[in-house]
Coordinates of C-alpha atoms in Angstrom, one line a residue:
Chain A
M1 CA -92.1 18.3 189.8
H2 CA -89.9 17.1 186.5
A3 CA -90.2 13.3 185.7
L4 CA -87.2 13.7 183.5
V5 CA -84.4 16.1 183.9
A6 CA -81.2 16.2 181.6
D7 CA -78.3 18.9 181.7
G8 CA -75.4 19.1 179.4
L9 CA -75.6 15.9 177.9
R10 CA -72.6 14.7 175.6
K11 CA -72.0 11.7 174.0
T12 CA -69.4 11.3 171.4
F13 CA -68.8 7.6 169.6
G14 CA -65.4 7.7 168.0
K15 CA -64.9 10.9 166.1
T16 CA -68.7 11.8 165.5
E17 CA -70.4 13.9 168.1
A18 CA -73.9 12.6 168.7
L19 CA -74.9 14.9 171.5
A20 CA -73.4 18.4 172.0
G21 CA -74.8 19.2 175.3
F22 CA -78.4 18.3 175.8
D23 CA -80.9 20.2 177.8
L24 CA -84.4 18.8 178.6
R25 CA -86.8 18.9 181.3
V26 CA -90.1 16.9 181.5
K27 CA -92.8 17.6 183.9
E28 CA -94.8 14.8 185.2
G29 CA -97.7 13.2 183.2
T30 CA -97.0 15.0 180.4
V31 CA -95.9 14.0 176.5
C32 CA -92.5 15.6 175.4
G33 CA -92.0 15.0 171.7
L34 CA -88.3 15.0 170.6
L35 CA -88.5 15.7 167.2
G36 CA -85.1 15.5 164.9
P37 CA -84.3 14.3 161.7
N38 CA -82.2 11.0 161.2
G39 CA -78.7 11.5 163.1
S40 CA -79.8 15.1 165.1
G41 CA -78.8 12.6 168.3
K42 CA -82.9 11.5 169.6
T43 CA -81.8 7.7 170.0
T44 CA -78.2 8.6 171.9
A45 CA -80.6 11.1 174.4
I46 CA -82.8 8.1 174.8
R47 CA -80.5 5.6 175.3
I48 CA -78.8 7.4 177.6
M49 CA -81.6 8.5 179.6
A50 CA -83.2 4.8 179.8
T51 CA -79.7 3.6 181.2
L52 CA -78.4 1.8 177.9
L53 CA -75.5 4.3 177.2
R54 CA -73.3 6.3 179.5
A55 CA -73.0 10.0 178.2
D56 CA -69.6 11.4 178.1
G57 CA -70.3 14.3 179.9
G58 CA -73.3 16.3 181.8
S59 CA -76.2 14.4 183.9
A60 CA -80.0 13.2 184.3
R61 CA -82.3 12.3 186.5
V62 CA -85.2 10.3 185.6
A63 CA -88.1 9.7 187.7
G64 CA -85.7 10.9 190.6
F65 CA -82.6 8.9 190.3
D66 CA -79.4 9.6 188.5
V67 CA -79.1 7.6 185.3
A68 CA -75.0 6.8 186.0
R69 CA -75.2 6.3 189.7
R70 CA -78.4 4.4 190.5
P71 CA -79.4 2.5 186.9
G72 CA -81.2 0.0 189.1
E73 CA -83.7 2.5 190.7
V74 CA -84.1 4.2 187.2
R75 CA -85.0 0.8 185.5
R76 CA -87.5 0.2 187.9
R77 CA -89.5 3.0 187.0
I78 CA -89.1 3.4 183.2
G79 CA -90.1 1.3 180.1
L80 CA -88.6 1.4 176.7
T81 CA -90.2 0.6 173.4
G82 CA -86.9 0.8 171.5
Q83 CA -86.9 1.3 167.1
S84 CA -86.2 -2.3 167.1
T85 CA -89.0 -4.3 168.8
A86 CA -88.2 -6.8 171.6
V87 CA -90.7 -9.2 170.8
D88 CA -90.1 -12.9 170.5
E89 CA -91.4 -14.1 167.4
I90 CA -91.6 -18.0 168.5
L91 CA -93.4 -17.3 171.8
T92 CA -97.3 -16.1 171.2
G93 CA -98.4 -12.3 172.6
R94 CA -99.5 -13.8 175.6
E95 CA -96.2 -15.8 176.5
N96 CA -94.0 -13.0 175.3
L97 CA -95.8 -11.1 178.2
E98 CA -95.8 -13.6 180.8
M99 CA -91.9 -13.7 180.0
W100 CA -91.3 -10.4 180.6
G101 CA -93.6 -10.4 183.8
L102 CA -91.4 -13.2 185.2
L103 CA -88.3 -11.4 184.4
Y104 CA -90.1 -7.9 186.2
H105 CA -90.2 -10.2 189.1
I106 CA -93.7 -9.8 189.9
G107 CA -94.1 -13.6 189.9
K108 CA -96.0 -16.1 187.9
K109 CA -99.5 -15.5 189.3
R110 CA -99.5 -11.8 188.5
A111 CA -97.3 -12.0 185.4
R112 CA -100.4 -14.2 183.9
R113 CA -102.8 -11.7 185.2
R114 CA -100.9 -8.7 183.9
A115 CA -100.7 -10.3 180.7
G116 CA -104.4 -10.5 180.3
E117 CA -105.0 -7.1 181.2
L118 CA -102.5 -5.4 179.0
L119 CA -103.7 -8.0 175.9
D120 CA -107.1 -6.6 176.8
Q121 CA -105.9 -3.0 176.5
F122 CA -104.3 -3.1 173.6
G123 CA -106.8 -5.0 171.5
L124 CA -104.5 -7.9 171.2
T125 CA -106.9 -10.5 173.0
D126 CA -107.9 -12.3 170.4
A127 CA -104.5 -12.9 168.6
A128 CA -103.2 -13.3 172.2
D129 CA -102.5 -17.2 171.4
R130 CA -101.1 -16.9 168.1
R131 CA -97.2 -16.5 167.7
A132 CA -96.0 -13.1 167.3
K133 CA -94.5 -14.1 164.0
H134 CA -98.0 -13.8 162.3
Y135 CA -98.4 -10.4 163.8
S136 CA -98.5 -7.3 161.6
G137 CA -96.3 -4.4 162.7
G138 CA -98.7 -2.3 164.2
M139 CA -99.9 -5.6 166.6
R140 CA -96.0 -6.2 167.5
R141 CA -95.6 -2.5 168.3
R142 CA -98.5 -2.9 170.4
L143 CA -97.4 -5.8 172.0
D144 CA -93.8 -4.2 172.5
L145 CA -95.5 -1.4 174.3
A146 CA -97.6 -3.7 176.4
T147 CA -94.4 -5.4 177.3
S148 CA -92.9 -1.7 178.6
L149 CA -95.9 -1.4 180.8
I150 CA -96.1 -4.5 182.9
L151 CA -94.6 -2.7 186.0
A152 CA -96.8 0.6 185.2
P153 CA -93.8 2.8 184.6
R154 CA -93.1 6.6 185.6
V155 CA -91.4 7.5 182.6
L156 CA -91.9 5.7 179.1
F157 CA -89.4 6.1 176.7
L158 CA -90.8 5.8 173.1
D159 CA -88.2 5.8 170.1
E160 CA -89.7 6.4 166.8
P161 CA -93.0 4.2 167.9
T162 CA -94.9 4.4 164.4
T163 CA -91.7 4.6 161.8
G164 CA -92.6 2.3 158.9
M165 CA -96.2 2.2 160.0
D166 CA -99.3 2.7 157.9
P167 CA -101.7 5.1 159.1
R168 CA -104.2 2.4 161.0
N169 CA -101.2 0.7 162.7
R170 CA -100.2 4.4 163.4
N171 CA -103.5 5.5 164.8
E172 CA -103.5 2.1 167.1
V173 CA -100.0 3.4 168.5
W174 CA -101.3 6.8 169.2
S175 CA -104.2 6.0 170.9
A176 CA -102.7 3.6 173.1
V177 CA -100.1 6.4 174.3
R178 CA -102.8 8.7 174.6
S179 CA -104.5 6.5 176.9
L180 CA -101.1 5.8 178.9
V181 CA -101.1 9.8 179.3
D182 CA -104.4 9.5 180.8
E183 CA -103.3 7.4 183.9
G184 CA -100.3 9.5 184.7
T185 CA -97.5 8.3 182.7
T186 CA -94.7 10.6 181.5
V187 CA -93.8 10.0 178.2
L188 CA -90.7 10.9 176.4
L189 CA -91.2 10.2 172.5
T190 CA -88.9 10.8 169.6
T191 CA -90.3 11.1 166.2
Q192 CA -89.2 12.0 162.6
Y193 CA -93.1 12.7 161.8
L194 CA -94.2 16.5 162.4
D195 CA -97.5 15.3 162.4
E196 CA -96.9 12.7 165.3
A197 CA -95.3 15.4 167.5
D198 CA -98.1 17.8 166.8
Q199 CA -100.8 15.1 167.8
L200 CA -99.5 13.5 170.8
A201 CA -97.2 16.1 172.5
D202 CA -97.8 18.7 175.4
R203 CA -94.4 20.3 174.5
I204 CA -91.9 19.5 171.7
A205 CA -88.5 19.7 171.9
V206 CA -86.6 20.1 168.4
L207 CA -83.2 18.5 168.1
A208 CA -81.2 19.6 165.5
A209 CA -77.5 19.0 164.7
L210 CA -75.6 21.4 162.6
P211 CA -73.0 19.9 160.0
G212 CA -70.0 18.6 161.9
A213 CA -71.5 19.1 165.6
G214 CA -73.7 16.7 167.8
G215 CA -77.3 17.3 168.3
R216 CA -78.5 20.0 170.7
I217 CA -82.0 21.5 171.6
V218 CA -82.8 24.2 169.5
A219 CA -86.3 25.2 170.8
E220 CA -88.7 23.8 173.1
D221 CA -92.1 25.3 173.6
T222 CA -95.8 24.2 172.8
P223 CA -96.8 22.8 169.4
D224 CA -98.8 26.4 169.0
G225 CA -96.1 28.3 170.9
L226 CA -93.6 26.8 168.7
K227 CA -95.4 27.7 165.5
A228 CA -95.8 31.0 167.1
M229 CA -92.4 31.5 167.7
I230 CA -91.3 30.9 164.4
G231 CA -93.2 33.7 162.9
G232 CA -96.7 33.8 163.0
D233 CA -99.7 33.4 160.5
Q234 CA -99.2 33.4 156.4
I235 CA -101.5 34.8 154.4
D236 CA -102.5 32.1 151.5
L237 CA -104.1 34.0 148.4
V238 CA -105.3 32.6 145.1
V239 CA -106.2 34.7 142.2
R240 CA -108.5 34.1 139.6
D241 CA -106.8 35.5 136.6
A242 CA -103.0 35.0 136.0
G243 CA -102.6 38.2 134.8
A244 CA -103.6 40.1 138.0
I245 CA -100.9 38.2 140.2
D246 CA -98.4 40.8 139.7
A247 CA -101.0 43.5 141.1
A248 CA -101.8 41.0 143.8
A249 CA -98.3 40.7 144.6
K250 CA -97.8 44.6 144.9
T251 CA -100.5 44.8 147.5
L252 CA -99.8 41.9 149.5
A253 CA -96.2 43.1 149.6
R254 CA -97.3 46.7 150.9
V255 CA -99.8 45.5 153.6
T256 CA -97.9 43.0 155.1
G257 CA -94.7 44.5 154.5
S258 CA -92.6 41.3 153.8
E259 CA -91.7 39.4 150.6
V260 CA -94.4 37.5 148.7
D261 CA -93.8 34.3 147.8
I262 CA -95.5 33.5 144.1
E263 CA -96.3 30.2 142.7
P264 CA -97.8 31.4 139.2
D265 CA -98.8 27.8 138.1
E266 CA -101.4 27.8 140.6
R267 CA -101.9 31.6 140.6
R268 CA -100.8 31.3 144.2
L269 CA -99.1 33.9 146.4
R270 CA -97.9 33.7 150.1
A271 CA -96.8 36.1 152.8
P272 CA -96.1 36.3 156.5
A273 CA -98.8 38.2 158.1
R274 CA -97.8 40.0 161.6
D275 CA -101.5 41.2 162.2
R276 CA -103.6 38.5 161.5
I277 CA -107.4 40.0 161.0
G278 CA -106.1 43.2 160.1
V279 CA -104.1 42.1 157.0
L280 CA -106.6 40.3 156.0
T281 CA -109.2 42.5 155.6
T282 CA -106.8 45.3 154.3
V283 CA -105.7 42.9 151.7
L284 CA -109.1 41.8 150.3
R285 CA -110.5 45.4 150.5
D286 CA -107.6 47.1 148.2
L287 CA -107.6 44.0 146.1
E288 CA -111.6 44.7 145.5
E289 CA -110.5 48.5 144.8
Q290 CA -108.1 47.0 141.8
N291 CA -111.3 44.6 140.6
V292 CA -108.3 41.9 141.2
E293 CA -110.7 38.5 141.7
V294 CA -109.8 36.3 144.9
E295 CA -110.8 32.9 144.2
D296 CA -109.5 31.6 147.5
V297 CA -108.1 33.2 150.8
A298 CA -106.9 31.7 154.1
L299 CA -104.6 32.4 157.0
R300 CA -102.8 29.7 158.3
R301 CA -100.3 28.8 160.7
P302 CA -96.5 27.5 159.4
T303 CA -96.1 23.7 159.1
L304 CA -93.5 22.1 161.4
D305 CA -91.5 21.3 158.5
E306 CA -91.3 25.2 157.4
A307 CA -90.8 25.6 161.4
F308 CA -87.9 23.6 161.3
L309 CA -86.3 25.6 158.6
R310 CA -86.7 28.9 161.0
L311 CA -85.2 27.4 163.7
T312 CA -82.1 25.5 162.0
G313 CA -81.8 27.4 158.5
Q314 CA -82.2 24.1 157.4
H315 CA -84.6 22.0 155.8
I316 CA -85.6 18.7 157.2
P317 CA -83.7 16.4 154.9
D318 CA -85.6 14.6 152.5
D319 CA -85.2 10.9 154.4
A320 CA -86.8 12.4 157.1
K321 CA -89.7 14.0 155.8
E322 CA -93.0 12.3 156.1
T323 CA -93.2 9.6 153.6
R324 CA -96.8 8.8 153.9
Chain B
M1 CA -99.8 0.0 191.4
T2 CA -96.9 -2.0 191.7
V3 CA -95.3 -1.7 195.4
I4 CA -91.3 -1.1 195.1
D5 CA -89.2 -2.3 197.6
D6 CA -86.4 0.0 198.1
T7 CA -84.2 -1.9 200.2
R8 CA -80.4 -2.3 198.9
P9 CA -80.4 -6.3 197.5
T10 CA -77.9 -8.3 199.0
L11 CA -75.6 -11.1 197.5
G12 CA -77.9 -13.6 198.3
Y13 CA -80.7 -11.6 196.6
H14 CA -78.6 -11.2 193.3
L15 CA -77.7 -14.8 193.4
V16 CA -81.2 -16.5 193.8
W17 CA -82.7 -14.0 191.0
A18 CA -79.9 -14.7 188.4
F19 CA -80.8 -18.1 188.7
K20 CA -84.4 -17.4 188.4
D21 CA -84.4 -14.9 185.6
G22 CA -81.7 -17.4 184.3
W23 CA -84.3 -20.2 184.5
T24 CA -87.1 -17.9 182.8
I25 CA -84.5 -17.7 179.8
T26 CA -83.5 -21.1 179.6
T27 CA -87.3 -22.2 179.2
R28 CA -87.4 -19.5 176.3
G29 CA -84.6 -21.1 174.9
L30 CA -86.0 -24.7 175.1
V31 CA -89.6 -23.5 173.6
H32 CA -87.5 -22.0 170.6
W33 CA -86.1 -25.4 170.3
I34 CA -89.2 -27.7 170.5
R35 CA -91.1 -24.9 168.3
N36 CA -88.6 -24.6 165.6
P37 CA -86.8 -28.0 165.6
A38 CA -85.8 -27.3 161.7
V39 CA -82.8 -24.9 163.4
A40 CA -81.7 -27.7 166.0
I41 CA -82.2 -30.0 163.3
G42 CA -80.2 -28.3 160.5
G43 CA -77.3 -28.3 163.3
L44 CA -77.5 -32.1 163.6
L45 CA -77.5 -32.7 160.1
Y46 CA -73.9 -31.4 159.7
P47 CA -72.7 -34.3 161.7
I48 CA -74.9 -36.8 160.8
V49 CA -73.9 -35.8 156.9
M50 CA -70.0 -36.1 158.0
V51 CA -70.6 -39.0 159.6
A52 CA -72.1 -40.6 156.5
L53 CA -69.8 -39.0 154.0
F54 CA -66.7 -39.9 156.1
G55 CA -68.0 -43.3 157.8
L56 CA -69.5 -44.6 154.6
V57 CA -68.2 -43.2 151.8
L58 CA -64.4 -42.2 152.9
G59 CA -64.5 -44.6 155.5
S60 CA -63.1 -47.8 153.4
A61 CA -60.0 -45.8 152.3
M62 CA -59.3 -44.5 155.8
T63 CA -56.4 -46.2 157.5
V64 CA -56.3 -45.6 161.3
E65 CA -52.9 -45.3 163.0
G66 CA -52.2 -47.7 165.2
G67 CA -55.0 -49.9 163.3
G68 CA -58.5 -50.2 164.3
D69 CA -62.0 -49.7 162.9
Y70 CA -62.6 -46.3 160.9
A71 CA -66.0 -45.8 162.1
E72 CA -64.7 -46.2 165.8
F73 CA -61.9 -43.4 165.3
L74 CA -64.2 -41.2 163.6
M75 CA -67.2 -40.6 166.2
P76 CA -65.6 -39.4 169.0
G77 CA -64.2 -36.6 166.6
M78 CA -67.7 -36.2 165.6
F79 CA -68.9 -35.5 168.7
A80 CA -66.3 -33.0 169.8
Q81 CA -66.4 -31.2 166.5
A82 CA -70.4 -31.2 166.8
M83 CA -69.9 -29.7 170.2
A84 CA -67.0 -27.0 169.0
N85 CA -69.6 -26.1 166.5
G86 CA -72.1 -25.4 168.7
V87 CA -70.8 -22.1 169.2
M88 CA -72.1 -21.1 166.0
G89 CA -75.6 -21.3 167.5
T90 CA -74.8 -19.7 170.6
M91 CA -73.3 -16.7 168.5
A92 CA -76.4 -16.6 166.0
V93 CA -78.8 -16.4 169.0
T94 CA -76.8 -14.0 171.1
S95 CA -76.2 -11.9 167.6
S96 CA -79.8 -11.6 167.0
D97 CA -81.2 -11.0 170.2
A98 CA -78.6 -7.7 170.4
S99 CA -79.7 -6.6 167.1
E100 CA -83.3 -6.6 167.7
G101 CA -84.7 -5.0 170.9
V102 CA -84.5 -8.0 173.0
T103 CA -81.0 -7.1 174.5
D104 CA -81.8 -3.8 175.1
R105 CA -85.2 -4.8 177.2
F106 CA -83.2 -7.2 179.1
R107 CA -80.6 -4.1 180.2
T108 CA -83.3 -1.3 181.1
M109 CA -85.0 -3.8 183.4
P110 CA -84.5 -4.3 186.8
M111 CA -83.7 -8.0 186.3
S112 CA -80.4 -10.1 186.8
Q113 CA -77.9 -8.9 184.3
A114 CA -76.3 -12.2 185.0
G115 CA -79.4 -14.0 184.3
V116 CA -79.3 -13.5 180.9
V117 CA -76.3 -15.1 180.3
L118 CA -76.6 -17.7 182.6
G119 CA -80.1 -18.4 180.8
R120 CA -78.2 -18.7 177.4
S121 CA -75.8 -21.0 179.0
F122 CA -78.6 -23.6 180.6
S123 CA -80.4 -23.7 177.7
D124 CA -77.6 -24.2 175.2
I125 CA -75.9 -27.0 177.5
I126 CA -79.6 -28.7 177.6
N127 CA -79.3 -28.4 173.9
A128 CA -76.3 -29.7 173.6
A129 CA -76.8 -32.7 176.0
L130 CA -79.9 -33.9 173.4
E131 CA -77.7 -33.4 170.4
L132 CA -75.0 -35.5 172.1
I133 CA -77.6 -38.3 172.9
I134 CA -79.0 -38.1 169.2
L135 CA -75.2 -38.4 167.9
L136 CA -74.5 -41.3 170.2
G137 CA -77.4 -43.0 168.5
C138 CA -76.1 -42.2 164.9
G139 CA -72.7 -43.7 166.2
M140 CA -74.0 -46.8 167.3
A141 CA -75.9 -47.4 163.9
I142 CA -72.7 -47.2 161.9
G143 CA -71.1 -49.7 164.5
W144 CA -69.2 -47.5 166.7
S145 CA -69.4 -48.2 170.5
W146 CA -67.7 -47.4 173.7
H147 CA -65.5 -50.5 175.4
N148 CA -64.5 -49.2 178.6
G149 CA -67.9 -49.3 180.7
L150 CA -70.4 -46.6 181.4
D151 CA -67.9 -44.8 183.9
G152 CA -65.7 -44.2 180.8
A153 CA -68.5 -43.3 178.5
L154 CA -70.2 -40.7 181.0
A155 CA -66.3 -39.3 181.4
A156 CA -66.2 -38.6 177.9
A157 CA -69.7 -37.2 177.6
G158 CA -68.7 -35.1 180.4
L159 CA -65.9 -33.7 178.5
L160 CA -67.6 -33.2 175.7
L161 CA -70.1 -30.9 177.6
L162 CA -67.1 -29.2 179.1
L163 CA -66.1 -28.1 175.7
R164 CA -69.5 -27.2 174.8
F165 CA -69.6 -25.1 177.7
A166 CA -66.1 -23.1 176.7
M167 CA -67.7 -22.4 173.3
I168 CA -70.9 -21.2 175.2
W169 CA -68.8 -18.2 176.4
V170 CA -66.6 -17.8 173.0
G171 CA -70.1 -17.8 171.5
I172 CA -71.4 -15.0 173.7
Y173 CA -68.5 -12.8 173.2
L174 CA -68.5 -13.4 169.3
G175 CA -72.2 -12.7 169.2
L176 CA -72.1 -9.2 171.1
L177 CA -68.9 -8.5 168.8
L178 CA -70.4 -9.1 165.4
K179 CA -73.7 -8.4 163.8
P180 CA -75.9 -11.3 162.6
E181 CA -74.6 -11.1 159.1
A182 CA -70.7 -11.3 160.2
A183 CA -71.8 -14.1 162.8
G184 CA -73.1 -16.0 159.8
A185 CA -69.7 -15.5 158.0
A186 CA -67.8 -16.2 160.7
W187 CA -68.2 -20.1 159.8
M188 CA -65.8 -19.7 157.0
V189 CA -62.9 -19.0 159.8
L190 CA -64.1 -21.6 162.3
F191 CA -64.6 -24.5 159.8
P192 CA -61.0 -24.4 159.0
L193 CA -60.1 -24.6 163.0
T194 CA -62.4 -27.8 163.4
M195 CA -60.8 -29.6 160.6
V196 CA -57.3 -29.0 161.6
A197 CA -57.2 -31.7 164.4
N198 CA -57.4 -35.3 164.8
T199 CA -60.9 -35.8 164.2
F200 CA -60.8 -37.6 160.7
V201 CA -57.3 -38.2 160.1
S202 CA -54.2 -38.5 162.7
P203 CA -51.9 -35.8 162.7
A204 CA -49.2 -38.0 162.1
Q205 CA -50.3 -38.2 158.2
M206 CA -50.4 -34.7 157.9
P207 CA -47.5 -32.5 157.0
T208 CA -45.4 -32.1 160.0
W209 CA -46.1 -28.3 161.0
L210 CA -49.7 -28.8 160.4
G211 CA -49.7 -32.0 162.0
Y212 CA -48.2 -30.0 165.1
V213 CA -51.0 -27.5 164.8
A214 CA -53.7 -29.9 164.9
E215 CA -51.8 -31.7 167.9
W216 CA -52.2 -28.9 170.1
N217 CA -55.6 -27.6 168.9
P218 CA -57.8 -28.0 171.8
L219 CA -60.3 -29.8 170.1
S220 CA -57.7 -32.5 169.5
A221 CA -57.3 -32.9 173.4
T222 CA -61.1 -33.3 173.7
V223 CA -61.2 -35.9 170.7
T224 CA -58.1 -38.1 171.9
A225 CA -59.4 -38.2 175.3
C226 CA -62.8 -39.4 174.2
R227 CA -60.9 -42.3 172.2
E228 CA -59.2 -42.8 175.3
L229 CA -61.9 -42.8 177.7
F230 CA -64.7 -44.7 175.2
G231 CA -61.8 -47.2 174.4
N232 CA -61.7 -46.2 170.4
P233 CA -59.0 -46.9 168.5
G234 CA -56.3 -44.2 167.3
V235 CA -54.5 -43.0 170.7
V236 CA -50.8 -43.5 170.1
D237 CA -48.6 -42.8 172.8
G238 CA -45.5 -40.6 171.8
S239 CA -46.2 -36.5 172.4
W240 CA -46.9 -35.0 175.4
A241 CA -50.0 -33.6 173.9
T242 CA -51.6 -37.2 173.7
D243 CA -50.2 -38.4 176.6
N244 CA -52.0 -35.9 178.7
A245 CA -55.1 -35.4 176.6
I246 CA -57.4 -35.7 179.5
V247 CA -55.7 -33.5 181.3
L248 CA -55.6 -30.9 178.7
A249 CA -59.2 -31.7 177.6
I250 CA -60.2 -30.5 181.2
A251 CA -57.3 -27.4 180.8
W252 CA -58.1 -26.1 177.4
P253 CA -62.1 -25.4 178.1
L254 CA -61.4 -24.2 181.6
V255 CA -58.6 -21.7 180.1
A256 CA -61.4 -20.6 177.4
F257 CA -63.9 -20.3 180.3
V258 CA -61.8 -18.1 182.3
V259 CA -60.6 -15.7 179.4
F260 CA -63.9 -15.3 177.9
L261 CA -66.4 -14.9 180.9
P262 CA -64.6 -11.7 182.2
L263 CA -64.6 -10.5 178.2
C264 CA -68.3 -11.3 178.1
M265 CA -68.7 -9.2 181.0
R266 CA -66.9 -6.3 179.6
K267 CA -68.2 -6.4 176.3
Y268 CA -72.1 -6.5 178.0
R269 CA -71.2 -3.6 180.2
R270 CA -69.3 -2.0 177.1
L271 CA -72.7 -2.0 174.9
S272 CA -73.4 1.3 177.1
R273 CA -70.6 3.3 175.4

């Protein structure tokens, strides 16, 4: 059963195309990471599915209801934590939750009880009666997240939940998201951070916009599957003596049958390796025969940045790269 | 777990929730007012400074058309100007709610969407009423008073609040239209609009064309009507606009309301474009 289905969503703002046919399916109770650089249409996609924006074309069903035809039904079943927090800074954390609870029509008593539960769940009990103005970025985001959960939504949308956060705050948000998923919430999360998608998501959908066109999904798989899809492992080799680089490069090229990437300053050589173990033993044996001393050797999976390059032919733009 | 009621809501259900949700949002507005009095006091400071400047500093040099005390002439103008300037507050809050995630959150919730604007207008009207009471006190301190009994005074207060009510819808519309920074700059445009009126001087004392504009300025209608109802000087018979000031003071705000209410609703819906 899919909690979220998007078929060919299209959206254009003025002359700029934001989404050019967005398809996505997210199984119930899983986390889908929507990964893409700035301007690839992530927020547009989320806003359409959260009933904030109307698509120009295509359709989407969230928790079983069409977002354009039955937005009211969808709204009863979703939570959204957007890029800009919806925290009232003049109210305390508790008052924020109680107010939103009333607006969710759960009644004063239940709103109060639910606020207490959520403050507890998100580690905000000590700060509950302080004004949100004095909260840290991470606390504010957690409060915002808690608000989205007042009704225990079937589907939770998180639009770049940790952008601009320090690692400690980010970890707090991550563990909050993980515990939600344990309770069966389906999460669609957008992120520019590769490690975030890797850490949280069951499946990753890569959204990319080619120059002059709107975003579309260019790949969708498990984090490991995605890495496998874009070319398997890499062999990483460091030789002891700079004079041996050429000999090592020749050997590596012959054994792997691929082009070798050399970083002379670090005496490091890199090449994609199709057959993991075979390559490693053959390379090491051949180098030993040539008396080339190896300082370090490793087989590693490609990073998501490398994945992005393979999938879209573009590097992730600098402003969308990890800065932490 | 939450039990979800899947029956289709009736009109009565919508109305009840519009008011309940509106009230929740009103209390939020009032808590802001109480906890952040600087904003409200800042809003009040402007008319108080103007009262001091015009009433005490310039007042001695001012003559009132048809005779009379300048402070008596000035205060109804100050009240109306303060009500009109309230548009800035409504605009600022609406615009900042829209730029922070608050408006998005409202719109992804199963709450009454009418309640959002209703709440805004409730809390702004309550604010305005308090502001008006404080300004009435200020006026009395510099020698202003009403002379047509409590009925007249209450009627005038009603017209002033009607003006503020119309400005709420103008403010919500502009707040949804403009980014917070632009909303701040809108002051430069709105300020002359509230000055080219009969607030401080009679239009008869302005250049002819400007006097004409001032006379037909909706704000002037409220000012003249208040002068009439409070029994303050400066109401000189003559033009149609002056003779029918009370009618215009009711009609202008209603027109603004009728025009801006649907504009607000449309704009609110169009946030989803």
